[in-house]
PDB file of C-alpha atoms in Angstrom:
ATOM      1  CA  MET A   5      32.615 130.242 142.664  1.00 47.00           C
ATOM      2  CA  PHE A   6      32.599 129.719 138.887  1.00 61.00           C
ATOM      3  CA  ASP A   7      36.192 130.931 138.434  1.00 68.00           C
ATOM      4  CA  ILE A   8      35.007 134.028 136.592  1.00 67.00           C
ATOM      5  CA  LEU A   9      36.565 137.387 137.353  1.00 69.00           C
ATOM      6  CA  PRO A  10      34.180 140.160 138.434  1.00 65.00           C
ATOM      7  CA  ARG A  11      35.209 142.335 135.484  1.00 66.00           C
ATOM      8  CA  GLN A  12      34.335 139.452 133.122  1.00 70.00           C
ATOM      9  CA  VAL A  13      30.875 139.178 134.700  1.00 66.00           C
ATOM     10  CA  SER A  14      30.526 142.941 134.452  1.00 62.00           C
ATOM     11  CA  ARG A  15      31.452 142.834 130.756  1.00 69.00           C
ATOM     12  CA  ILE A  16      28.965 140.030 130.078  1.00 70.00           C
ATOM     13  CA  VAL A  17      26.168 141.845 131.929  1.00 66.00           C
ATOM     14  CA  ASN A  18      26.933 145.072 130.061  1.00 67.00           C
ATOM     15  CA  GLU A  19      26.773 143.240 126.723  1.00 74.00           C
ATOM     16  CA  VAL A  20      23.680 141.142 127.481  1.00 73.00           C
ATOM     17  CA  TRP A  21      21.572 143.786 129.262  1.00 67.00           C
ATOM     18  CA  PRO A  22      20.940 145.953 126.161  1.00 71.00           C
ATOM     19  CA  VAL A  23      19.791 142.848 124.269  1.00 74.00           C
ATOM     20  CA  LEU A  24      17.395 141.839 127.073  1.00 70.00           C
ATOM     21  CA  TYR A  25      16.153 145.406 127.350  1.00 68.00           C
ATOM     22  CA  ALA A  26      15.492 145.584 123.603  1.00 72.00           C
ATOM     23  CA  MET A  27      13.542 142.308 123.762  1.00 73.00           C
ATOM     24  CA  LEU A  28      11.445 143.246 126.787  1.00 69.00           C
ATOM     25  CA  CYS A  29      11.000 147.018 126.631  1.00 70.00           C
ATOM     26  CA  SER A  30       8.279 146.846 124.007  1.00 74.00           C
ATOM     27  CA  ASN A  31       6.214 144.684 126.389  1.00 81.00           C
ATOM     28  CA  ILE A  32       6.389 147.036 129.373  1.00 86.00           C
ATOM     29  CA  ILE A  33       5.162 150.494 128.414  1.00 90.00           C
ATOM     30  CA  TRP A  34       4.381 153.477 130.644  1.00 95.00           C
ATOM     31  CA  PRO A  35       0.899 154.720 129.692  1.00 96.00           C
ATOM     32  CA  THR A  36       0.321 158.211 128.309  1.00 96.00           C
ATOM     33  CA  ARG A  37      -1.532 160.816 130.378  1.00 96.00           C
ATOM     34  CA  ARG A  38      -4.656 160.122 128.333  1.00 96.00           C
ATOM     35  CA  GLN A  39      -4.363 156.371 128.915  1.00 96.00           C
ATOM     36  CA  TRP A  40      -3.941 156.929 132.666  1.00 95.00           C
ATOM     37  CA  ARG A  41      -7.084 159.084 132.751  1.00 95.00           C
ATOM     38  CA  HIS A  42      -8.978 156.381 130.850  1.00 95.00           C
ATOM     39  CA  LYS A  43      -8.030 153.831 133.547  1.00 94.00           C
ATOM     40  CA  ARG A  44      -9.809 155.834 136.260  1.00 92.00           C
ATOM     41  CA  GLY A  45     -12.988 154.340 137.703  1.00 88.00           C
ATOM     42  CA  LYS A  46     -12.132 150.656 137.210  1.00 89.00           C
ATOM     43  CA  TRP A  47     -11.924 150.085 140.959  1.00 83.00           C
ATOM     44  CA  ASN A  48     -15.324 151.033 142.362  1.00 82.00           C
ATOM     45  CA  LYS A  49     -14.253 152.136 145.828  1.00 79.00           C
ATOM     46  CA  LEU A  50     -11.061 153.929 144.727  1.00 80.00           C
ATOM     47  CA  LYS A  51     -12.112 155.527 141.462  1.00 84.00           C
ATOM     48  CA  GLU A  52      -8.962 157.652 141.039  1.00 85.00           C
ATOM     49  CA  ALA A  53      -6.568 154.743 141.695  1.00 85.00           C
ATOM     50  CA  VAL A  54      -5.044 153.547 138.431  1.00 90.00           C
ATOM     51  CA  GLY A  55      -2.394 151.112 139.617  1.00 88.00           C
ATOM     52  CA  CYS A  56      -0.178 149.750 142.387  1.00 87.00           C
ATOM     53  CA  ILE A  57       3.514 149.760 143.256  1.00 86.00           C
ATOM     54  CA  ASP A  58       5.459 147.315 145.384  1.00 84.00           C
ATOM     55  CA  GLY A  59       8.976 146.066 145.849  1.00 81.00           C
ATOM     56  CA  THR A  60      10.338 142.567 145.924  1.00 80.00           C
ATOM     57  CA  SER A  61      13.711 141.041 146.732  1.00 78.00           C
ATOM     58  CA  HIS A  62      15.650 138.458 144.787  1.00 75.00           C
ATOM     59  CA  ALA A  63      18.048 136.302 146.791  1.00 77.00           C
ATOM     60  CA  ILE A  64      21.565 136.109 145.403  1.00 75.00           C
ATOM     61  CA  LEU A  65      24.669 134.224 146.438  1.00 74.00           C
ATOM     62  CA  ARG A  66      26.934 136.085 148.829  1.00 73.00           C
ATOM     63  CA  PRO A  67      29.366 138.091 146.687  1.00 71.00           C
ATOM     64  CA  SER A  68      32.916 136.838 147.178  1.00 71.00           C
ATOM     65  CA  ASN A  69      34.900 139.346 145.126  1.00 67.00           C
ATOM     66  CA  GLU A  70      33.252 142.629 146.085  1.00 66.00           C
ATOM     67  CA  PRO A  71      31.915 144.218 149.266  1.00 68.00           C
ATOM     68  CA  GLN A  72      29.099 141.872 150.283  1.00 71.00           C
ATOM     69  CA  ARG A  73      27.678 144.338 152.818  1.00 68.00           C
ATOM     70  CA  MET A  74      25.911 146.334 150.058  1.00 73.00           C
ATOM     71  CA  TYR A  75      23.850 143.285 149.102  1.00 69.00           C
ATOM     72  CA  TYR A  76      22.914 142.079 152.592  1.00 68.00           C
ATOM     73  CA  SER A  77      19.379 142.813 153.760  1.00 68.00           C
ATOM     74  CA  GLY A  78      19.320 142.735 157.553  1.00 62.00           C
ATOM     75  CA  ASN A  79      15.552 142.529 157.880  1.00 67.00           C
ATOM     76  CA  ARG A  80      15.355 139.713 155.306  1.00 65.00           C
ATOM     77  CA  GLY A  81      18.465 137.915 156.551  1.00 71.00           C
ATOM     78  CA  PHE A  82      20.018 137.188 153.153  1.00 70.00           C
ATOM     79  CA  HIS A  83      21.939 138.781 150.283  1.00 77.00           C
ATOM     80  CA  CYS A  84      19.688 140.170 147.583  1.00 79.00           C
ATOM     81  CA  ILE A  85      18.867 142.819 145.029  1.00 79.00           C
ATOM     82  CA  HIS A  86      15.575 144.711 145.018  1.00 82.00           C
ATOM     83  CA  THR A  87      13.076 145.363 142.243  1.00 83.00           C
ATOM     84  CA  GLN A  88      10.224 147.886 142.205  1.00 86.00           C
ATOM     85  CA  VAL A  89       7.207 146.934 140.077  1.00 87.00           C
ATOM     86  CA  ILE A  90       4.262 149.087 139.016  1.00 90.00           C
ATOM     87  CA  ILE A  91       1.106 147.562 137.542  1.00 89.00           C
ATOM     88  CA  ASP A  92      -1.990 149.302 136.244  1.00 92.00           C
ATOM     89  CA  ASN A  93      -5.520 148.437 137.370  1.00 88.00           C
ATOM     90  CA  ASN A  94      -5.732 145.837 134.583  1.00 89.00           C
ATOM     91  CA  LYS A  95      -2.891 143.973 136.361  1.00 86.00           C
ATOM     92  CA  THR A  96      -0.478 144.750 133.507  1.00 87.00           C
ATOM     93  CA  PHE A  97       3.182 145.589 134.141  1.00 88.00           C
ATOM     94  CA  VAL A  98       3.770 149.246 133.256  1.00 92.00           C
ATOM     95  CA  HIS A  99       7.177 149.762 134.896  1.00 91.00           C
ATOM     96  CA  VAL A 100       9.886 147.526 136.355  1.00 88.00           C
ATOM     97  CA  GLU A 101      13.058 148.912 137.862  1.00 88.00           C
ATOM     98  CA  SER A 102      15.625 146.534 139.321  1.00 81.00           C
ATOM     99  CA  GLY A 103      19.179 146.299 140.582  1.00 80.00           C
ATOM    100  CA  PHE A 104      18.883 148.133 143.895  1.00 81.00           C
ATOM    101  CA  PHE A 105      21.315 146.850 146.540  1.00 77.00           C
ATOM    102  CA  GLY A 106      19.916 144.582 149.243  1.00 75.00           C
ATOM    103  CA  HIS A 107      20.906 146.908 152.085  1.00 74.00           C
ATOM    104  CA  ASN A 108      18.473 149.555 150.796  1.00 74.00           C
ATOM    105  CA  LYS A 109      15.035 149.708 152.358  1.00 75.00           C
ATOM    106  CA  ASP A 110      11.942 150.069 150.135  1.00 70.00           C
ATOM    107  CA  ALA A 111      11.808 153.807 150.869  1.00 73.00           C
ATOM    108  CA  ASN A 112      15.397 154.210 149.618  1.00 79.00           C
ATOM    109  CA  THR A 113      14.759 152.246 146.445  1.00 82.00           C
ATOM    110  CA  PHE A 114      11.660 154.346 145.749  1.00 81.00           C
ATOM    111  CA  GLU A 115      13.733 157.523 146.108  1.00 83.00           C
ATOM    112  CA  MET A 116      16.325 156.124 143.663  1.00 87.00           C
ATOM    113  CA  MET A 117      13.697 155.160 141.083  1.00 88.00           C
ATOM    114  CA  THR A 118      12.846 157.145 137.992  1.00 91.00           C
ATOM    115  CA  PRO A 119      10.687 160.066 139.255  1.00 89.00           C
ATOM    116  CA  ILE A 120       6.920 159.419 139.154  1.00 87.00           C
ATOM    117  CA  GLY A 121       4.279 162.136 139.111  1.00 85.00           C
ATOM    118  CA  ASP A 122       2.665 165.005 137.256  1.00 87.00           C
ATOM    119  CA  ARG A 123       5.079 166.274 134.548  1.00 90.00           C
ATOM    120  CA  ARG A 124       7.909 164.050 135.830  1.00 90.00           C
ATOM    121  CA  THR A 125       9.864 161.403 133.896  1.00 93.00           C
ATOM    122  CA  LEU A 126       7.147 158.805 134.528  1.00 93.00           C
ATOM    123  CA  ASP A 127       4.280 161.205 133.887  1.00 93.00           C
ATOM    124  CA  ILE A 128       0.911 160.583 135.515  1.00 91.00           C
ATOM    125  CA  PRO A 129      -1.890 163.161 135.831  1.00 91.00           C
ATOM    126  CA  ARG A 130      -2.595 164.724 139.236  1.00 86.00           C
ATOM    127  CA  ASN A 131      -6.030 163.148 139.497  1.00 85.00           C
ATOM    128  CA  CYS A 132      -4.687 159.601 139.007  1.00 87.00           C
ATOM    129  CA  TYR A 133      -3.111 157.683 141.871  1.00 85.00           C
ATOM    130  CA  ILE A 134      -0.866 154.657 142.257  1.00 85.00           C
ATOM    131  CA  LEU A 135      -1.453 152.682 145.452  1.00 82.00           C
ATOM    132  CA  GLY A 136       1.473 151.649 147.606  1.00 78.00           C
ATOM    133  CA  ASP A 137       2.304 150.683 151.138  1.00 73.00           C
ATOM    134  CA  CYS A 138       3.289 153.325 153.671  1.00 65.00           C
ATOM    135  CA  ILE A 139       6.814 153.884 152.278  1.00 63.00           C
ATOM    136  CA  HIS A 140       5.586 155.021 148.881  1.00 62.00           C
ATOM    137  CA  PRO A 141       4.527 158.704 149.011  1.00 58.00           C
ATOM    138  CA  ILE A 142       1.843 158.263 146.381  1.00 58.00           C
ATOM    139  CA  VAL A 143      -1.441 156.995 147.864  1.00 55.00           C
ATOM    140  CA  THR A 144      -0.664 155.072 150.998  1.00 56.00           C
ATOM    141  CA  PRO A 145      -2.504 153.789 154.025  1.00 55.00           C
ATOM    142  CA  PHE A 146      -2.553 155.995 157.090  1.00 61.00           C
ATOM    143  CA  THR A 147       0.104 154.943 159.597  1.00 61.00           C
ATOM    144  CA  LEU A 148      -0.728 153.951 163.157  1.00 62.00           C
ATOM    145  CA  ALA A 149       0.877 157.170 164.454  1.00 66.00           C
ATOM    146  CA  GLN A 150      -1.307 159.252 162.127  1.00 66.00           C
ATOM    147  CA  LEU A 151      -4.428 157.367 163.197  1.00 65.00           C
ATOM    148  CA  ARG A 152      -3.695 157.953 166.897  1.00 71.00           C
ATOM    149  CA  ARG A 153      -3.644 161.729 166.343  1.00 76.00           C
ATOM    150  CA  MET A 154      -7.112 161.741 164.737  1.00 76.00           C
ATOM    151  CA  SER A 155     -10.498 162.083 166.374  1.00 84.00           C
ATOM    152  CA  ARG A 156     -12.384 158.835 166.910  1.00 82.00           C
ATOM    153  CA  ASN A 157     -14.840 159.441 164.042  1.00 83.00           C
ATOM    154  CA  HIS A 158     -12.093 160.496 161.645  1.00 79.00           C
ATOM    155  CA  ARG A 159      -9.971 157.502 162.700  1.00 79.00           C
ATOM    156  CA  GLN A 160     -12.803 155.071 161.830  1.00 82.00           C
ATOM    157  CA  VAL A 161     -13.133 156.604 158.352  1.00 79.00           C
ATOM    158  CA  GLN A 162      -9.363 156.401 157.764  1.00 77.00           C
ATOM    159  CA  LYS A 163      -9.228 152.775 158.944  1.00 78.00           C
ATOM    160  CA  LYS A 164     -11.908 151.946 156.383  1.00 79.00           C
ATOM    161  CA  ILE A 165      -9.821 153.720 153.701  1.00 77.00           C
ATOM    162  CA  ASN A 166      -6.755 151.698 154.779  1.00 74.00           C
ATOM    163  CA  LYS A 167      -8.694 148.459 154.429  1.00 78.00           C
ATOM    164  CA  THR A 168      -9.880 149.429 150.942  1.00 77.00           C
ATOM    165  CA  ILE A 169      -6.369 150.445 149.836  1.00 75.00           C
ATOM    166  CA  ARG A 170      -4.930 147.139 151.095  1.00 73.00           C
ATOM    167  CA  LYS A 171      -7.631 145.219 149.225  1.00 75.00           C
ATOM    168  CA  TYR A 172      -6.589 146.725 145.885  1.00 72.00           C
ATOM    169  CA  ARG A 173      -2.860 147.043 146.578  1.00 69.00           C
ATOM    170  CA  VAL A 174      -2.548 143.289 147.066  1.00 70.00           C
ATOM    171  CA  PHE A 175      -3.044 142.920 143.283  1.00 66.00           C
ATOM    172  CA  VAL A 176       0.558 143.981 142.689  1.00 66.00           C
ATOM    173  CA  GLU A 177       1.782 141.244 145.026  1.00 66.00           C
ATOM    174  CA  HIS A 178      -0.341 138.696 143.193  1.00 58.00           C
ATOM    175  CA  VAL A 179       0.998 139.868 139.838  1.00 61.00           C
ATOM    176  CA  ILE A 180       4.608 139.813 141.013  1.00 57.00           C
ATOM    177  CA  ARG A 181       4.187 136.488 142.831  1.00 52.00           C
ATOM    178  CA  LEU A 182       7.415 137.543 144.534  1.00 39.00           C
ATOM    179  CA  LYS A 183       9.346 134.441 143.490  1.00 36.00           C
ATOM    180  CA  ASP A 184       7.859 134.101 139.997  1.00 45.00           C
ATOM    181  CA  ILE A 185       9.085 137.283 138.280  1.00 43.00           C
ATOM    182  CA  PRO A 186      11.447 135.293 136.008  1.00 45.00           C
ATOM    183  CA  ASP A 187       8.450 133.235 134.809  1.00 41.00           C
ATOM    184  CA  SER A 188       6.595 136.456 134.010  1.00 42.00           C
ATOM    185  CA  TRP A 189       9.548 137.704 131.975  1.00 41.00           C
ATOM    186  CA  ASN A 190       9.690 134.422 130.055  1.00 41.00           C
ATOM    187  CA  SER A 191       5.996 134.604 129.189  1.00 42.00           C
ATOM    188  CA  LEU A 192       6.469 138.102 127.774  1.00 44.00           C
ATOM    189  CA  GLN A 193       8.843 136.770 125.133  1.00 40.00           C
ATOM    190  CA  THR A 194       6.426 134.183 123.689  1.00 40.00           C
TER     191      THR A 194
END
């Protein structure tokens, strides 16, 4: 399209990425265990929830010089790359991981992410939880299949929990603003 060879683009990306990372990494910091514990209790109805995770897709032009199938998202209907974003309960970015191929589902991108959990690379204490939708095995809503297997009384309680989780989890979508991530990055630099 721009008469640039793929290896030239690859070289440019490899040279520019470390510079971008150096500029932005000081703005996005994973909290310490102590900081995570301090964040507990900010959301009244989910006192142990300390943040949210969600994925977003960024549309790209159809690749012409490499296998385009890797980038095509069938359920979205366009070529894209995926990004996973984690915010804390102050609506601050604490982790952003991007570059997942469009053909991957959210569950696959989560599995490919840096490990999150107690004593893992992205360390978070056991009594602190990150909210996500049903593909994220952290704190997720109960699925319809799970609800059907429960007694009526238990099902009503779990539905109420689902509603509460959705209420707080939507914060990550508001922070991402799906199409406005580049604007967020720009504001971090100023």
